[in-house]
Amino acid sequence: MKRSGSADLPLHYGQVPAWLHERMSKLGLAVVETMAMEYGPGEVIARFSDPFWFQSLGAVMGMDWHSSGITTSVMGALKKAINPHAKQLGIYICGGKGKQSTQTPAELLKLSELTGLDGDYLVKCSKLSAKVDNTAVQDGFQLYLHNFIVSSQGQWTVIQQGMNANSRTARRYHWHSGALTSFVSDPHTAICGQNTGRILNMADARADSSRAAIMSMAAEDPDRMLKEVAHLVLPSHHEVTAKDVDLKRLGAVLWLAHEKQPKDFEELLLLQGVGPRTLQSLALVSEVIYGTPARFTDPARYSFAHGGKDGHPFPVPTRVYDETISVLQKSIQQAKIGNTEKAQAIKSLTQIAQKAEAGFTPNADFDKVIEKERAESWRYGGRTVFGEAKKAGSQQLKLF
């Protein structure tokens, strides 16, 4: 069994405001439905097992780009939105935070009655993945969230999160059924973070003798450090800084949205009428749907789609958010009746931006880009957990 990665996140408390949670549910459903139509449920399950992609999804949905709250809020919004359409999508989300996590076995057994999947096996996988991360690997993080995402074909991903009260950080663990071999001998492709000393990892293959000794009642304390492969460590600072973002990639998106007009691209004719600010958001959402894993190494970049509820890098532009959802929903409905032109136009956004990157040299002032977004936030219905954005001065700032 391979864990596909993990992420260390600053611990954040507080509730997602209703106005954002509702939009997160709608956008999350549209993204997942588009991916399911394009790639099938199995690929959607695989995407959720990538910690970088998941963090990028949370950022594009308007959550604080770096915080532990992305996990609980995104999974809560997705479960609410996806499960009513689960049979159609072929994707089911079980479990959740706190007491909801304890309902995972019952939900999986109920799901097996509806789909014919082996419920006992799925329950075993759910329990073992939690036991490995909470008991076999003792790294100081106590699990408090467990989500089990399964397709109608039986592929699954586990997303679970633990808390370390001493360091005030959370650690998210991702598992994927794609390479199931063993839960107790090197099940991880990645489980690592900032080195805080030795930890107990009874799931390491090098601990085989220790496991055998324990089984024979002869204790042996294993002393093994974990391998660093696919792990995401996010900083504690709230603000989005230039060092958090691939400026070349962000610059290409801003160039596409604000310097070039959709009429310049034959592929985007079907999106005429969409303003440049919405085009910026659509380009980043398009990349979350169609981008390859290498595109998600800087999740902070995706916060430039819909900002963040804490105001970083700028307030959530609710009008732009609603227009993004509307465009995606219309493309999905048209694709269902065989008209895929609008869906292809959305897909082309990320393709055009990637082509532009090849010879692109960013020359924008990063801080002024953010300043411009904040200054114009009131135009787009900007909101944070602290209230609505207010109109500032009339100074016009240039991106390039």
GROMACS .gro file of C-alpha atoms in nm:
model
  400
    1MET     CA    1   0.000   0.000   0.000
    2LYS     CA    2   0.149   0.331  -0.101
    3ARG     CA    3   0.090   0.655   0.074
    4SER     CA    4   0.108   0.912  -0.202
    5GLY     CA    5   0.228   1.203   0.008
    6SER     CA    6   0.179   1.422   0.311
    7ALA     CA    7   0.165   1.792   0.397
    8ASP     CA    8   0.257   1.996   0.706
    9LEU     CA    9   0.030   2.295   0.763
   10PRO     CA   10  -0.003   2.575   1.021
   11LEU     CA   11  -0.296   2.496   1.252
   12HIS     CA   12  -0.591   2.729   1.194
   13TYR     CA   13  -0.919   2.749   1.381
   14GLY     CA   14  -1.249   2.919   1.297
   15GLN     CA   15  -1.546   2.858   1.070
   16VAL     CA   16  -1.582   2.908   0.697
   17PRO     CA   17  -1.851   3.175   0.643
   18ALA     CA   18  -2.173   3.053   0.481
   19TRP     CA   19  -2.129   3.275   0.175
   20LEU     CA   20  -1.797   3.104   0.096
   21HIS     CA   21  -1.898   2.748   0.194
   22GLU     CA   22  -2.189   2.758  -0.052
   23ARG     CA   23  -1.963   2.871  -0.336
   24MET     CA   24  -1.697   2.615  -0.244
   25SER     CA   25  -1.955   2.337  -0.274
   26LYS     CA   26  -2.072   2.456  -0.616
   27LEU     CA   27  -1.721   2.510  -0.758
   28GLY     CA   28  -1.595   2.182  -0.610
   29LEU     CA   29  -1.880   1.989  -0.771
   30ALA     CA   30  -1.820   2.159  -1.107
   31VAL     CA   31  -1.446   2.079  -1.097
   32VAL     CA   32  -1.500   1.715  -0.998
   33GLU     CA   33  -1.782   1.665  -1.249
   34THR     CA   34  -1.571   1.810  -1.530
   35MET     CA   35  -1.276   1.586  -1.439
   36ALA     CA   36  -1.500   1.279  -1.414
   37MET     CA   37  -1.639   1.347  -1.761
   38GLU     CA   38  -1.293   1.410  -1.904
   39TYR     CA   39  -1.088   1.137  -1.734
   40GLY     CA   40  -1.322   0.906  -1.546
   41PRO     CA   41  -1.372   0.849  -1.171
   42GLY     CA   42  -1.044   0.660  -1.130
   43GLU     CA   43  -0.835   0.960  -1.230
   44VAL     CA   44  -1.033   1.186  -0.999
   45ILE     CA   45  -0.954   0.948  -0.712
   46ALA     CA   46  -0.585   0.955  -0.808
   47ARG     CA   47  -0.581   1.336  -0.813
   48PHE     CA   48  -0.711   1.350  -0.457
   49SER     CA   49  -0.415   1.139  -0.349
   50ASP     CA   50  -0.172   1.413  -0.457
   51PRO     CA   51  -0.110   1.657  -0.166
   52PHE     CA   52   0.008   1.933  -0.402
   53TRP     CA   53  -0.300   1.908  -0.626
   54PHE     CA   54  -0.529   1.901  -0.324
   55GLN     CA   55  -0.368   2.214  -0.177
   56SER     CA   56  -0.405   2.386  -0.515
   57LEU     CA   57  -0.774   2.288  -0.528
   58GLY     CA   58  -0.829   2.438  -0.183
   59ALA     CA   59  -0.654   2.760  -0.283
   60VAL     CA   60  -0.856   2.799  -0.602
   61MET     CA   61  -1.173   2.753  -0.394
   62GLY     CA   62  -1.090   3.060  -0.183
   63MET     CA   63  -0.957   2.896   0.132
   64ASP     CA   64  -0.650   3.024   0.318
   65TRP     CA   65  -0.385   2.894   0.082
   66HIS     CA   66  -0.155   2.743   0.345
   67SER     CA   67  -0.366   2.650   0.648
   68SER     CA   68  -0.488   2.324   0.799
   69GLY     CA   69  -0.844   2.446   0.742
   70ILE     CA   70  -0.817   2.364   0.373
   71THR     CA   71  -0.847   1.993   0.452
   72THR     CA   72  -1.155   2.005   0.673
   73SER     CA   73  -1.336   2.276   0.475
   74VAL     CA   74  -1.270   2.140   0.127
   75MET     CA   75  -1.363   1.783   0.221
   76GLY     CA   76  -1.675   1.904   0.405
   77ALA     CA   77  -1.788   2.112   0.107
   78LEU     CA   78  -1.714   1.833  -0.140
   79LYS     CA   79  -1.897   1.566   0.061
   80LYS     CA   80  -2.204   1.790   0.079
   81ALA     CA   81  -2.194   1.863  -0.294
   82ILE     CA   82  -2.079   1.533  -0.445
   83ASN     CA   83  -2.266   1.266  -0.250
   84PRO     CA   84  -2.614   1.366  -0.380
   85HIS     CA   85  -2.469   1.308  -0.731
   86ALA     CA   86  -2.250   1.011  -0.636
   87LYS     CA   87  -2.428   0.752  -0.851
   88GLN     CA   88  -2.400   0.971  -1.159
   89LEU     CA   89  -2.036   1.065  -1.094
   90GLY     CA   90  -1.924   0.723  -0.970
   91ILE     CA   91  -1.750   0.891  -0.674
   92TYR     CA   92  -1.846   0.861  -0.306
   93ILE     CA   93  -1.704   1.045  -0.004
   94CYS     CA   94  -1.726   0.888   0.342
   95GLY     CA   95  -1.608   1.000   0.685
   96GLY     CA   96  -1.511   1.347   0.797
   97LYS     CA   97  -1.392   1.535   1.102
   98GLY     CA   98  -1.425   1.422   1.462
   99LYS     CA   99  -1.733   1.206   1.520
  100GLN     CA  100  -1.801   1.191   1.146
  101SER     CA  101  -1.475   0.999   1.102
  102THR     CA  102  -1.607   0.721   1.325
  103GLN     CA  103  -1.901   0.677   1.088
  104THR     CA  104  -1.672   0.580   0.799
  105PRO     CA  105  -1.712   0.200   0.840
  106ALA     CA  106  -2.093   0.223   0.853
  107GLU     CA  107  -2.098   0.450   0.548
  108LEU     CA  108  -1.870   0.213   0.354
  109LEU     CA  109  -2.087  -0.088   0.437
  110LYS     CA  110  -2.397   0.100   0.326
  111LEU     CA  111  -2.216   0.201   0.008
  112SER     CA  112  -2.125  -0.161  -0.063
  113GLU     CA  113  -2.495  -0.253  -0.056
  114LEU     CA  114  -2.563   0.007  -0.325
  115THR     CA  115  -2.264  -0.064  -0.549
  116GLY     CA  116  -2.174  -0.428  -0.492
  117LEU     CA  117  -1.822  -0.336  -0.378
  118ASP     CA  118  -1.657  -0.543  -0.105
  119GLY     CA  119  -1.755  -0.338   0.199
  120ASP     CA  120  -1.557  -0.546   0.447
  121TYR     CA  121  -1.240  -0.496   0.244
  122LEU     CA  122  -1.297  -0.120   0.217
  123VAL     CA  123  -1.357  -0.096   0.592
  124LYS     CA  124  -1.033  -0.289   0.651
  125CYS     CA  125  -0.840  -0.047   0.425
  126SER     CA  126  -0.994   0.251   0.604
  127LYS     CA  127  -0.905   0.122   0.949
  128LEU     CA  128  -0.554   0.009   0.854
  129SER     CA  129  -0.457   0.340   0.690
  130ALA     CA  130  -0.569   0.521   1.006
  131LYS     CA  131  -0.386   0.275   1.233
  132VAL     CA  132  -0.062   0.310   1.036
  133ASP     CA  133  -0.064   0.691   1.052
  134ASN     CA  134  -0.181   0.711   1.412
  135THR     CA  135  -0.013   0.411   1.576
  136ALA     CA  136   0.246   0.231   1.363
  137VAL     CA  137   0.404   0.567   1.277
  138GLN     CA  138   0.431   0.775   1.592
  139ASP     CA  139   0.537   1.120   1.476
  140GLY     CA  140   0.353   1.333   1.732
  141PHE     CA  141   0.035   1.389   1.528
  142GLN     CA  142  -0.301   1.263   1.656
  143LEU     CA  143  -0.559   1.200   1.383
  144TYR     CA  144  -0.883   1.397   1.402
  145LEU     CA  145  -1.005   1.379   1.041
  146HIS     CA  146  -1.047   1.075   0.814
  147ASN     CA  147  -1.210   1.082   0.470
  148PHE     CA  148  -1.237   0.777   0.247
  149ILE     CA  149  -1.307   0.859  -0.118
  150VAL     CA  150  -1.403   0.561  -0.336
  151SER     CA  151  -1.506   0.514  -0.699
  152SER     CA  152  -1.778   0.282  -0.824
  153GLN     CA  153  -1.497   0.061  -0.963
  154GLY     CA  154  -1.337   0.025  -0.620
  155GLN     CA  155  -1.037   0.261  -0.648
  156TRP     CA  156  -0.996   0.468  -0.334
  157THR     CA  157  -0.804   0.747  -0.169
  158VAL     CA  158  -0.774   0.826   0.200
  159ILE     CA  159  -0.722   1.184   0.316
  160GLN     CA  160  -0.664   1.218   0.688
  161GLN     CA  161  -0.519   1.484   0.911
  162GLY     CA  162  -0.353   1.485   1.252
  163MET     CA  163  -0.277   1.759   1.502
  164ASN     CA  164   0.035   1.829   1.705
  165ALA     CA  165  -0.072   2.052   1.993
  166ASN     CA  166   0.285   2.130   2.097
  167SER     CA  167   0.402   2.265   1.761
  168ARG     CA  168   0.055   2.398   1.667
  169THR     CA  169   0.077   2.233   1.328
  170ALA     CA  170  -0.135   1.982   1.140
  171ARG     CA  171  -0.012   1.704   0.914
  172ARG     CA  172  -0.221   1.572   0.627
  173TYR     CA  173  -0.169   1.219   0.496
  174HIS     CA  174  -0.274   1.093   0.152
  175TRP     CA  175  -0.317   0.727   0.055
  176HIS     CA  176  -0.401   0.569  -0.281
  177SER     CA  177  -0.511   0.217  -0.367
  178GLY     CA  178  -0.315   0.214  -0.692
  179ALA     CA  179  -0.010   0.028  -0.556
  180LEU     CA  180  -0.148  -0.196  -0.283
  181THR     CA  181   0.117  -0.438  -0.158
  182SER     CA  182   0.132  -0.420   0.220
  183PHE     CA  183   0.012  -0.199   0.502
  184VAL     CA  184   0.297  -0.292   0.735
  185SER     CA  185   0.612  -0.302   0.523
  186ASP     CA  186   0.718   0.019   0.350
  187PRO     CA  187   0.365   0.135   0.270
  188HIS     CA  188   0.472   0.498   0.224
  189THR     CA  189   0.611   0.680  -0.074
  190ALA     CA  190   0.632   0.984   0.154
  191ILE     CA  191   0.584   1.062   0.520
  192CYS     CA  192   0.815   1.334   0.635
  193GLY     CA  193   0.836   1.687   0.756
  194GLN     CA  194   1.068   1.916   0.944
  195ASN     CA  195   1.312   1.704   1.141
  196THR     CA  196   1.224   1.725   1.510
  197GLY     CA  197   1.409   1.413   1.620
  198ARG     CA  198   1.368   1.041   1.595
  199ILE     CA  199   1.023   0.890   1.551
  200LEU     CA  200   0.883   0.541   1.577
  201ASN     CA  201   0.796   0.389   1.238
  202MET     CA  202   0.689   0.027   1.269
  203ALA     CA  203   0.573   0.029   0.907
  204ASP     CA  204   0.925   0.062   0.768
  205ALA     CA  205   1.056  -0.248   0.591
  206ARG     CA  206   1.374  -0.217   0.797
  207ALA     CA  207   1.162  -0.278   1.107
  208ASP     CA  208   1.071  -0.629   0.993
  209SER     CA  209   1.285  -0.787   1.263
  210SER     CA  210   1.123  -0.562   1.521
  211ARG     CA  211   0.776  -0.663   1.413
  212ALA     CA  212   0.877  -1.027   1.430
  213ALA     CA  213   1.027  -0.974   1.774
  214ILE     CA  214   0.709  -0.807   1.900
  215MET     CA  215   0.504  -1.096   1.767
  216SER     CA  216   0.729  -1.331   1.963
  217MET     CA  217   0.707  -1.107   2.273
  218ALA     CA  218   1.070  -1.002   2.247
  219ALA     CA  219   1.055  -0.624   2.223
  220GLU     CA  220   1.299  -0.433   2.008
  221ASP     CA  221   1.286  -0.056   1.973
  222PRO     CA  222   1.328   0.039   1.602
  223ASP     CA  223   1.523   0.351   1.519
  224ARG     CA  224   1.441   0.447   1.161
  225MET     CA  225   1.412   0.780   0.988
  226LEU     CA  226   1.164   0.833   0.708
  227LYS     CA  227   1.239   0.898   0.347
  228GLU     CA  228   1.171   1.239   0.196
  229VAL     CA  229   0.990   1.215  -0.134
  230ALA     CA  230   0.660   1.390  -0.200
  231HIS     CA  231   0.598   1.619   0.095
  232LEU     CA  232   0.455   1.968   0.115
  233VAL     CA  233   0.554   2.200   0.402
  234LEU     CA  234   0.370   2.532   0.410
  235PRO     CA  235   0.485   2.841   0.603
  236SER     CA  236   0.311   2.999   0.901
  237HIS     CA  237   0.282   3.347   0.746
  238HIS     CA  238  -0.064   3.439   0.618
  239GLU     CA  239   0.041   3.673   0.337
  240VAL     CA  240   0.125   3.538  -0.008
  241THR     CA  241   0.479   3.645  -0.100
  242ALA     CA  242   0.671   3.631  -0.426
  243LYS     CA  243   0.884   3.342  -0.297
  244ASP     CA  244   0.567   3.132  -0.249
  245VAL     CA  245   0.472   3.156  -0.617
  246ASP     CA  246   0.617   3.051  -0.952
  247LEU     CA  247   0.617   3.404  -1.097
  248LYS     CA  248   0.668   3.282  -1.452
  249ARG     CA  249   0.354   3.070  -1.442
  250LEU     CA  250   0.150   3.334  -1.261
  251GLY     CA  251   0.272   3.602  -1.499
  252ALA     CA  252   0.160   3.399  -1.801
  253VAL     CA  253  -0.191   3.368  -1.654
  254LEU     CA  254  -0.211   3.742  -1.579
  255TRP     CA  255  -0.082   3.820  -1.928
  256LEU     CA  256  -0.348   3.597  -2.083
  257ALA     CA  257  -0.626   3.751  -1.879
  258HIS     CA  258  -0.533   4.119  -1.870
  259GLU     CA  259  -0.302   4.195  -2.161
  260LYS     CA  260  -0.446   3.970  -2.430
  261GLN     CA  261  -0.818   3.969  -2.500
  262PRO     CA  262  -1.018   3.650  -2.567
  263LYS     CA  263  -1.096   3.766  -2.921
  264ASP     CA  264  -0.725   3.728  -3.003
  265PHE     CA  265  -0.754   3.352  -2.963
  266GLU     CA  266  -0.972   3.148  -3.194
  267GLU     CA  267  -0.992   2.877  -2.926
  268LEU     CA  268  -1.160   3.119  -2.682
  269LEU     CA  269  -1.436   3.255  -2.904
  270LEU     CA  270  -1.697   3.066  -2.704
  271LEU     CA  271  -1.590   3.251  -2.391
  272GLN     CA  272  -1.645   3.599  -2.533
  273GLY     CA  273  -1.837   3.811  -2.289
  274VAL     CA  274  -1.634   3.681  -1.997
  275GLY     CA  275  -1.436   3.967  -1.848
  276PRO     CA  276  -1.057   3.955  -1.801
  277ARG     CA  277  -1.084   3.911  -1.423
  278THR     CA  278  -1.306   3.604  -1.462
  279LEU     CA  279  -1.076   3.477  -1.735
  280GLN     CA  280  -0.789   3.491  -1.483
  281SER     CA  281  -0.988   3.273  -1.243
  282LEU     CA  282  -1.100   3.034  -1.517
  283ALA     CA  283  -0.743   2.987  -1.635
  284LEU     CA  284  -0.633   2.877  -1.287
  285VAL     CA  285  -0.940   2.657  -1.235
  286SER     CA  286  -0.875   2.506  -1.580
  287GLU     CA  287  -0.524   2.413  -1.471
  288VAL     CA  288  -0.655   2.242  -1.156
  289ILE     CA  289  -0.877   2.030  -1.383
  290TYR     CA  290  -0.640   1.963  -1.671
  291GLY     CA  291  -0.289   2.030  -1.536
  292THR     CA  292  -0.025   1.763  -1.483
  293PRO     CA  293   0.125   1.691  -1.136
  294ALA     CA  294   0.433   1.905  -1.205
  295ARG     CA  295   0.206   2.210  -1.226
  296PHE     CA  296   0.108   2.203  -0.858
  297THR     CA  297   0.441   2.261  -0.685
  298ASP     CA  298   0.336   2.614  -0.579
  299PRO     CA  299  -0.023   2.595  -0.448
  300ALA     CA  300  -0.011   2.962  -0.346
  301ARG     CA  301  -0.041   3.060  -0.713
  302TYR     CA  302  -0.398   2.926  -0.723
  303SER     CA  303  -0.506   3.174  -0.457
  304PHE     CA  304  -0.493   3.432  -0.740
  305ALA     CA  305  -0.813   3.278  -0.876
  306HIS     CA  306  -1.049   3.364  -0.591
  307GLY     CA  307  -0.834   3.514  -0.317
  308GLY     CA  308  -0.868   3.391   0.041
  309LYS     CA  309  -1.127   3.423   0.314
  310ASP     CA  310  -0.866   3.586   0.540
  311GLY     CA  311  -0.789   3.851   0.277
  312HIS     CA  312  -0.465   3.699   0.149
  313PRO     CA  313  -0.357   3.758  -0.116
  314PHE     CA  314  -0.680   3.959  -0.153
  315PRO     CA  315  -1.051   3.934  -0.056
  316VAL     CA  316  -1.266   3.669  -0.225
  317PRO     CA  317  -1.422   3.831  -0.536
  318THR     CA  318  -1.771   3.681  -0.498
  319ARG     CA  319  -1.903   3.810  -0.832
  320VAL     CA  320  -1.607   3.661  -1.017
  321TYR     CA  321  -1.645   3.339  -0.816
  322ASP     CA  322  -2.013   3.315  -0.915
  323GLU     CA  323  -1.934   3.379  -1.281
  324THR     CA  324  -1.663   3.110  -1.275
  325ILE     CA  325  -1.913   2.861  -1.132
  326SER     CA  326  -2.173   2.962  -1.392
  327VAL     CA  327  -1.934   2.914  -1.685
  328LEU     CA  328  -1.829   2.570  -1.560
  329GLN     CA  329  -2.188   2.460  -1.491
  330LYS     CA  330  -2.299   2.566  -1.840
  331SER     CA  331  -2.007   2.383  -2.002
  332ILE     CA  332  -2.097   2.066  -1.809
  333GLN     CA  333  -2.463   2.084  -1.911
  334GLN     CA  334  -2.373   2.138  -2.277
  335ALA     CA  335  -2.122   1.853  -2.269
  336LYS     CA  336  -2.394   1.620  -2.140
  337ILE     CA  337  -2.594   1.678  -2.460
  338GLY     CA  338  -2.292   1.633  -2.683
  339ASN     CA  339  -2.183   1.996  -2.723
  340THR     CA  340  -1.824   2.000  -2.596
  341GLU     CA  341  -1.709   2.326  -2.755
  342LYS     CA  342  -1.732   2.535  -2.440
  343ALA     CA  343  -1.556   2.264  -2.237
  344GLN     CA  344  -1.279   2.258  -2.497
  345ALA     CA  345  -1.251   2.637  -2.475
  346ILE     CA  346  -1.204   2.615  -2.097
  347LYS     CA  347  -0.945   2.341  -2.145
  348SER     CA  348  -0.758   2.559  -2.394
  349LEU     CA  349  -0.704   2.827  -2.129
  350THR     CA  350  -0.441   2.626  -1.947
  351GLN     CA  351  -0.289   2.512  -2.278
  352ILE     CA  352  -0.249   2.871  -2.401
  353ALA     CA  353  -0.104   2.986  -2.070
  354GLN     CA  354   0.149   2.702  -2.075
  355LYS     CA  355   0.253   2.788  -2.431
  356ALA     CA  356   0.301   3.148  -2.326
  357GLU     CA  357   0.532   3.041  -2.042
  358ALA     CA  358   0.791   2.900  -2.281
  359GLY     CA  359   0.942   3.237  -2.364
  360PHE     CA  360   0.785   3.442  -2.088
  361THR     CA  361   0.986   3.673  -1.865
  362PRO     CA  362   0.783   3.811  -1.574
  363ASN     CA  363   0.843   4.180  -1.524
  364ALA     CA  364   0.546   4.270  -1.306
  365ASP     CA  365   0.583   4.410  -0.957
  366PHE     CA  366   0.438   4.127  -0.747
  367ASP     CA  367   0.333   4.355  -0.462
  368LYS     CA  368   0.160   4.593  -0.705
  369VAL     CA  369  -0.036   4.304  -0.857
  370ILE     CA  370  -0.175   4.226  -0.513
  371GLU     CA  371  -0.226   4.595  -0.438
  372LYS     CA  372  -0.428   4.634  -0.759
  373GLU     CA  373  -0.644   4.332  -0.674
  374ARG     CA  374  -0.716   4.474  -0.329
  375ALA     CA  375  -0.786   4.823  -0.462
  376GLU     CA  376  -1.038   4.687  -0.714
  377SER     CA  377  -1.182   4.420  -0.484
  378TRP     CA  378  -1.497   4.623  -0.415
  379ARG     CA  379  -1.582   4.609  -0.787
  380TYR     CA  380  -1.601   4.229  -0.774
  381GLY     CA  381  -1.794   4.193  -0.448
  382GLY     CA  382  -1.480   4.127  -0.244
  383ARG     CA  383  -1.542   3.967   0.096
  384THR     CA  384  -1.341   3.825   0.384
  385VAL     CA  385  -1.433   3.682   0.722
  386PHE     CA  386  -1.400   4.040   0.847
  387GLY     CA  387  -1.657   4.191   0.610
  388GLU     CA  388  -1.701   4.340   0.263
  389ALA     CA  389  -1.425   4.518   0.073
  390LYS     CA  390  -1.456   4.898   0.062
  391LYS     CA  391  -1.382   5.130  -0.228
  392ALA     CA  392  -1.033   5.276  -0.204
  393GLY     CA  393  -0.861   5.554  -0.400
  394SER     CA  394  -0.883   5.578  -0.777
  395GLN     CA  395  -0.512   5.519  -0.845
  396GLN     CA  396  -0.467   5.285  -1.142
  397LEU     CA  397  -0.184   5.036  -1.114
  398LYS     CA  398  -0.028   4.856  -1.410
  399LEU     CA  399   0.044   4.485  -1.406
  400PHE     CA  400   0.332   4.492  -1.654
   0.00000   0.00000   0.00000
